[in-house]
Coordinates of C-alpha atoms in Angstrom, one line a residue:
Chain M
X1111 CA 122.2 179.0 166.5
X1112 CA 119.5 178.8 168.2
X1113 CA 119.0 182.3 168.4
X1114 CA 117.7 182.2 164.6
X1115 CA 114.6 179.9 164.9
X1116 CA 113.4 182.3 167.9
X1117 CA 112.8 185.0 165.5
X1118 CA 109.1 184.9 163.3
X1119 CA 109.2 184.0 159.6
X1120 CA 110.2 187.3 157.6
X1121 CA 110.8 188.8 160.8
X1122 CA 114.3 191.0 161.2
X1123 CA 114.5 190.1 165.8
X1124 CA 112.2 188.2 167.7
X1125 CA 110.1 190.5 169.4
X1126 CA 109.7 188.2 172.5
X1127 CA 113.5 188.4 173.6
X1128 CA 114.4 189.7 176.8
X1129 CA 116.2 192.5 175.2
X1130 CA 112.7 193.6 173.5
X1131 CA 111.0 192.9 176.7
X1132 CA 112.5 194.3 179.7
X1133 CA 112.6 198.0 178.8
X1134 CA 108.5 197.5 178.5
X1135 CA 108.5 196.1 181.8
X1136 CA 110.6 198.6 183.6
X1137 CA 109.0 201.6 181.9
X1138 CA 105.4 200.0 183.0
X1139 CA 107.2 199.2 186.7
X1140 CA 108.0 203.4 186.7
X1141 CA 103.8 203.7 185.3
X1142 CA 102.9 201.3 188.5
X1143 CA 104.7 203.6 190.9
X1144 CA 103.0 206.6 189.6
X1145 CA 99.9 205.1 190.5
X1146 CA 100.3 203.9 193.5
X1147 CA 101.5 207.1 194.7
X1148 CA 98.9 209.0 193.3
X1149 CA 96.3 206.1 194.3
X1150 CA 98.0 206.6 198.3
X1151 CA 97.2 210.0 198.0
X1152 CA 93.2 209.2 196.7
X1153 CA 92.7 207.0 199.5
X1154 CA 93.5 209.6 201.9
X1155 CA 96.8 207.6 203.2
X1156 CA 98.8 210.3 201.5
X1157 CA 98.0 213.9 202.7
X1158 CA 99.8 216.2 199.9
X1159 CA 100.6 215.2 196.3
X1160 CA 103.7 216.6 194.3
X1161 CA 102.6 219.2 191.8
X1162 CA 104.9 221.6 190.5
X1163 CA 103.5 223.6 187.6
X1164 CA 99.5 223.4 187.9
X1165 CA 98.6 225.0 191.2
X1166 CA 95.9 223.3 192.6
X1167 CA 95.5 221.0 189.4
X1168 CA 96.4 217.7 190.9
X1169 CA 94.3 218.1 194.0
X1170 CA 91.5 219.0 191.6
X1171 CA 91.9 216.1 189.2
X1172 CA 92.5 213.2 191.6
X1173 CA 89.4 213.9 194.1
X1174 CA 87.3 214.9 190.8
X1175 CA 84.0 213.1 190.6
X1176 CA 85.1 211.5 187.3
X1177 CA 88.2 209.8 190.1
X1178 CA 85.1 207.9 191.9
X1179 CA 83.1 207.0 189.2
X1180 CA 83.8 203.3 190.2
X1181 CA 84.2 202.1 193.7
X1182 CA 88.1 202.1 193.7
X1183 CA 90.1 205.2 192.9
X1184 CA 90.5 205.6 189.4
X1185 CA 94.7 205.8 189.8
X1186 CA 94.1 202.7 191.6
X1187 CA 93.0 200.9 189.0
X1188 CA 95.5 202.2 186.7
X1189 CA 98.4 200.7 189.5
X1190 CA 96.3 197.6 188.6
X1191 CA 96.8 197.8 184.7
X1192 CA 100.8 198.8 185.2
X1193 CA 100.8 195.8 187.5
X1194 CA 99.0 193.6 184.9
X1195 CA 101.6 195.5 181.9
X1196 CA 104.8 194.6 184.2
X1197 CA 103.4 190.5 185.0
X1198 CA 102.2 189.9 181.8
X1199 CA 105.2 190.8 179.9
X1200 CA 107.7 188.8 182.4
X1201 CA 105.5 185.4 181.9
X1202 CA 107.1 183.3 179.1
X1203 CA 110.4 182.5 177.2
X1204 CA 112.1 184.2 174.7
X1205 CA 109.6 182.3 172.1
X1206 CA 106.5 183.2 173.8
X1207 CA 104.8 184.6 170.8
X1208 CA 104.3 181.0 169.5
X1209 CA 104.9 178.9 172.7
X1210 CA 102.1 181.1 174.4
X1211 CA 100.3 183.4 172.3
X1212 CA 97.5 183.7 174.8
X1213 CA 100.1 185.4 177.5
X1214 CA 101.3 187.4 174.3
X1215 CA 97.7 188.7 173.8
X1216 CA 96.5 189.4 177.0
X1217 CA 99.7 191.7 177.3
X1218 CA 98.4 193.1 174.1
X1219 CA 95.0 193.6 175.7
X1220 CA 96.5 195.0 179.0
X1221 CA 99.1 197.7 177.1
X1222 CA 96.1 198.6 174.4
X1223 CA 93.4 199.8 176.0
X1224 CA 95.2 201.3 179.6
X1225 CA 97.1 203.4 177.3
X1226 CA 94.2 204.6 175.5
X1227 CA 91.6 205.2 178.9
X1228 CA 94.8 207.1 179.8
X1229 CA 94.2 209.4 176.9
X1230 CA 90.3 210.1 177.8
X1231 CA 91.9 211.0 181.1
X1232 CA 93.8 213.4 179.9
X1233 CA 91.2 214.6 177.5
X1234 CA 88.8 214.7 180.9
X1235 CA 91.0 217.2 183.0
X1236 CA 90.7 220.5 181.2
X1237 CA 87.4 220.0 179.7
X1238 CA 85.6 218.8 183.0
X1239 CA 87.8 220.7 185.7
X1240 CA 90.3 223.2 183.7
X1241 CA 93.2 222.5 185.2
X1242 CA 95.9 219.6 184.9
X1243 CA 97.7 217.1 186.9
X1244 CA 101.3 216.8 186.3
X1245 CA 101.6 212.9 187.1
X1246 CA 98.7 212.4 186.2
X1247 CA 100.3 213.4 182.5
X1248 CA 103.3 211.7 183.1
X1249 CA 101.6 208.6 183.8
X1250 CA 99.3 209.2 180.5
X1251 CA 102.9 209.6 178.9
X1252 CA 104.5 206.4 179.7
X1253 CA 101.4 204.2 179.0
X1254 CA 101.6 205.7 175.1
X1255 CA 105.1 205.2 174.8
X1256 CA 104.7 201.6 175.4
X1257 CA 101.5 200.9 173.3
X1258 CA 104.0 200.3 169.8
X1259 CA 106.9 198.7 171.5
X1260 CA 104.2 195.7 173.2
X1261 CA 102.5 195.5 169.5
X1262 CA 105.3 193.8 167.4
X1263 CA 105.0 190.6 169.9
X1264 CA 101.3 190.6 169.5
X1265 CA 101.9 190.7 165.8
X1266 CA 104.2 188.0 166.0
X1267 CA 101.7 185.9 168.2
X1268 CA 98.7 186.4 165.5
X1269 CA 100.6 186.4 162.3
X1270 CA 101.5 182.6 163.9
X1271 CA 97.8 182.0 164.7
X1272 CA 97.2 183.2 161.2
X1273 CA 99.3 180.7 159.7
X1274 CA 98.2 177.6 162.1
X1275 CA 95.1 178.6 160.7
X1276 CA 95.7 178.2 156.9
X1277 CA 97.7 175.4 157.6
X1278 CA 94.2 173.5 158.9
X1279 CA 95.7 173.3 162.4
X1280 CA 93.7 173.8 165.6
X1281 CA 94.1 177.7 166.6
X1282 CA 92.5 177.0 169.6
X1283 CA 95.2 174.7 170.5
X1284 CA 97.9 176.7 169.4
X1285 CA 96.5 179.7 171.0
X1286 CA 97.3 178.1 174.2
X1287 CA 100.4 176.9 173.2
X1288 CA 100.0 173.1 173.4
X1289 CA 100.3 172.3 170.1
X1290 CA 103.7 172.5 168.6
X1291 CA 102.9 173.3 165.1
X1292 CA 105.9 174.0 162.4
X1293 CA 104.0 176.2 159.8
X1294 CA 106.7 178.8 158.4
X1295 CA 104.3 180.1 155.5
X1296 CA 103.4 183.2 154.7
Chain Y
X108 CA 111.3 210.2 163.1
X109 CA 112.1 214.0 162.7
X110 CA 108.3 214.0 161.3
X111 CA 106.7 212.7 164.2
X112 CA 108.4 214.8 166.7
X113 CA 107.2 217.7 165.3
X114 CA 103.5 216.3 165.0
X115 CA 104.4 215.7 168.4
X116 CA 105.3 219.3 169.4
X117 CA 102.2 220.3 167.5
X118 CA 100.1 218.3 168.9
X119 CA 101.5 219.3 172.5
X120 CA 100.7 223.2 171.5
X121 CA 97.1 222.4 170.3
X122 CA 97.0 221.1 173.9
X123 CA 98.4 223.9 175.6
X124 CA 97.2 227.2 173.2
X125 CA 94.1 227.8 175.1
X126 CA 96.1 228.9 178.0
X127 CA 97.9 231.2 176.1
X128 CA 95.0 232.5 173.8
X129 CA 92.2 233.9 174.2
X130 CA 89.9 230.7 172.8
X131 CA 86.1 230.5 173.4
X132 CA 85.5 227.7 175.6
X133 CA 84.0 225.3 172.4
X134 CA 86.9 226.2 170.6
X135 CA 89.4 225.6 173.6
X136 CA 87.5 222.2 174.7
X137 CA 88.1 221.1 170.3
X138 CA 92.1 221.8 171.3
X139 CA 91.9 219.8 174.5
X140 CA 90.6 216.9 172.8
X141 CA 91.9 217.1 169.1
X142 CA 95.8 217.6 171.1
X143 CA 96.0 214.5 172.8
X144 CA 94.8 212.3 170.2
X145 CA 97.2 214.0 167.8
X146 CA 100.3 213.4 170.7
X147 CA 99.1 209.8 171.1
X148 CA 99.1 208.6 167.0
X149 CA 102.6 210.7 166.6
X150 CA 104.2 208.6 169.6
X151 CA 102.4 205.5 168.6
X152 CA 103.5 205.9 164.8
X153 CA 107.2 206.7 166.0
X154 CA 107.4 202.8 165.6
X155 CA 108.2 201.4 162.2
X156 CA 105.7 198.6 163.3
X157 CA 102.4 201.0 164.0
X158 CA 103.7 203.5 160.9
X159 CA 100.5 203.6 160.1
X160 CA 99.0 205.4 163.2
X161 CA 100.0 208.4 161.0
X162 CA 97.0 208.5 158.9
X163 CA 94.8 209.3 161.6
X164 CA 96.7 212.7 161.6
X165 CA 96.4 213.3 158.6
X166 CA 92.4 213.6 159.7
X167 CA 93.0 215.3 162.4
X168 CA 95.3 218.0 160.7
X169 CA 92.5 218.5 158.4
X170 CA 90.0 218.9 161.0
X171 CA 92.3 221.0 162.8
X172 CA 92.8 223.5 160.2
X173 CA 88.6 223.6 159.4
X174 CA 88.1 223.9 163.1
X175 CA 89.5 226.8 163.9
X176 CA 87.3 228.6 161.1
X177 CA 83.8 226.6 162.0
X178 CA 83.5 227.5 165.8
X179 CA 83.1 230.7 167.0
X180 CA 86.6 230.6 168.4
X181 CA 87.7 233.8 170.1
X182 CA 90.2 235.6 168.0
X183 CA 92.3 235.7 164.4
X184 CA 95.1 234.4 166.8
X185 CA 93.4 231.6 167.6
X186 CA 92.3 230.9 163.9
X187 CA 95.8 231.0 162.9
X188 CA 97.4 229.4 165.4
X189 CA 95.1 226.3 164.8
X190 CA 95.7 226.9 161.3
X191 CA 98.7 226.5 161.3
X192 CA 99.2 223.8 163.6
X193 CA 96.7 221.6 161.5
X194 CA 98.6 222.6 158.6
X195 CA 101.9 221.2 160.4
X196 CA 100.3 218.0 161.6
X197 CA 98.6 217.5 158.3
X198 CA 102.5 217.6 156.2
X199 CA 104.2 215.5 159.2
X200 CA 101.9 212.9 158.6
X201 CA 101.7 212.6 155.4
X202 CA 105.8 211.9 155.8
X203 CA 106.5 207.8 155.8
X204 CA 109.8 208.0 156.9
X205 CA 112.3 205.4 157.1
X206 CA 110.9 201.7 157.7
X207 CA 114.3 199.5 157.7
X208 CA 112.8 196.4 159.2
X209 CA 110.4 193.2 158.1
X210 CA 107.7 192.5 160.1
X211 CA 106.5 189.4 158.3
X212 CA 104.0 191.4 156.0
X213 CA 102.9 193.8 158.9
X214 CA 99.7 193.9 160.2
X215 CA 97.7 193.3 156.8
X216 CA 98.9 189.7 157.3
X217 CA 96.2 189.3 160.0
X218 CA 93.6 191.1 158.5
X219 CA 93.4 189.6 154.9
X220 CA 90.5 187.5 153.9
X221 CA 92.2 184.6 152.0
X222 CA 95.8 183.2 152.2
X223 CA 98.3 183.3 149.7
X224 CA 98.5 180.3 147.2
X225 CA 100.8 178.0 149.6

């Protein structure tokens, strides 16, 4: 069965199947929307944003000053990390953790730290500007609930380059995948 | 999983308690910081794989209990309420829970310094 050797040594499922994958992507596709729409409405292109419990809170929020701290609006860039999140964790077979580990990490990196800038976000609304931004929350939301479910394959990817490591095979190699290497220790 | 929902729910109610009472503005800018970070490890622990997210709750249900008492922070409500939710956050955390699955040694794997004998 083929489906066996896909999964990492002592490992219970292969974190890189489809199965593990697509509900990251889809939830990250819903995070991308989000932010575009609240990016649309930052730029101006939009002229009202939905905002059912907070009053005045998103308008607030998304033309703060902390919102143009860098030259694009800051949902903008977020769109930009969901759209990284969504790409990055379509690239690759069902054995990417060890066929490309350096796609599997740069997921890792992309699903890391958006979820936790999304957190200082949230942090930033009532402290700086007492008031809250419903999608703004919901957006905060979805980029948590994906932080643990993208980890295993990143595990996966660096328990392998752990063990091309103590085997005294080229990580650098591996890392990019071009170097078939059969270590199943430990 | 019961565990973390409720550090969940706590979490969200250190968030939202200075709309509902009456904190001084340090106190209410401790909740509006401590909340989220307590949300965040209680979703990110919910996974058997990042269990360990927990511990950082157990801090912060520590600090949320001491808080409460060290800033000047309005009323008894307030103290309580804080209280109590560090209180809450602090016991959920401390609760493993079920881990059914093998991850290859977990993360530990990564970090050790020296490899097993081969």
């Amino acid at each position: 069965m083929e489906h066996v050797t896909a999964i990492p040594p002592a490992w219970d499922y292969n974190p890189s199947s489809w199965g593990q994958r697509l509900p990251i992507a889809a939830v990250a596709l819903l995070g991308l929307l989000i932010a575009l729409y609240l990016g649309l409405y930052q730029l101006g292109i939009l002229d009202t944003v939905w905002e059912p419990f907070f009053g005045d809170g998103s308008r607030k929020i998304l033309h703060s000053s902390v919102s143009r701290v860098l030259p694009v609006p800051d949902a903008l860039l977020g769109a930009f990390g969901y759209l990284l999140d969504v790409v990055t964790a379509m690239i690759g077979g069902r054995e990417r953790w060890r066929t490309m580990p350096w796609i599997v990490i740069i997921f890792g990196i992309a699903v890391g730290p958006l979820g936790l800038v999304s957190i200082l976000l949230v942090i930033l609304q009532p402290v700086l500007f007492s008031s809250w931004c419903t999608l703004c929350l919901a957006s905060a939301f979805i980029s948590v609930i994906i932080i643990s479910p993208a980890m295993d394959e990143l595990l996966a990817s660096l328990q392998y380059l752990r063990r091309v490591k103590e085997n005294g095979q080229p990580v650098w190699k591996a890392f990019w995948g071009n170097h078939p290497v059969t270590a199943t220790t430990r | 999983m019961w565990a973390r929902i409720i550090n969940t729910l706590a979490g969200l109610w250190v968030m939202i308690s200075p709309g509902w009472l009456d904190f001084h503005k340090t106190a209410a800018n401790n909740n509006y910081i401590t909340g989220p970070l307590v949300v965040t490890a209680a979703i990110v622990a919910m996974w058997e794989i990042n269990r360990g997210a927990r511990y950082f709750n157990v801090v912060a249900g520590g600090w949320l209990m001491l808080s409460g008492l060290l800033f000047a922070s309005g009323s008894m409500a307030v103290i309580i309420s804080n209280a109590a939710a560090g209180i809450c956050v602090l016991l959920c955390a401390f609760v493993k829970g079920k881990v059914t699955k093998d991850y290859g040694g977990g993360w530990s794997i990564v970090f050790r310094k020296r490899s097993s004998p081969l």
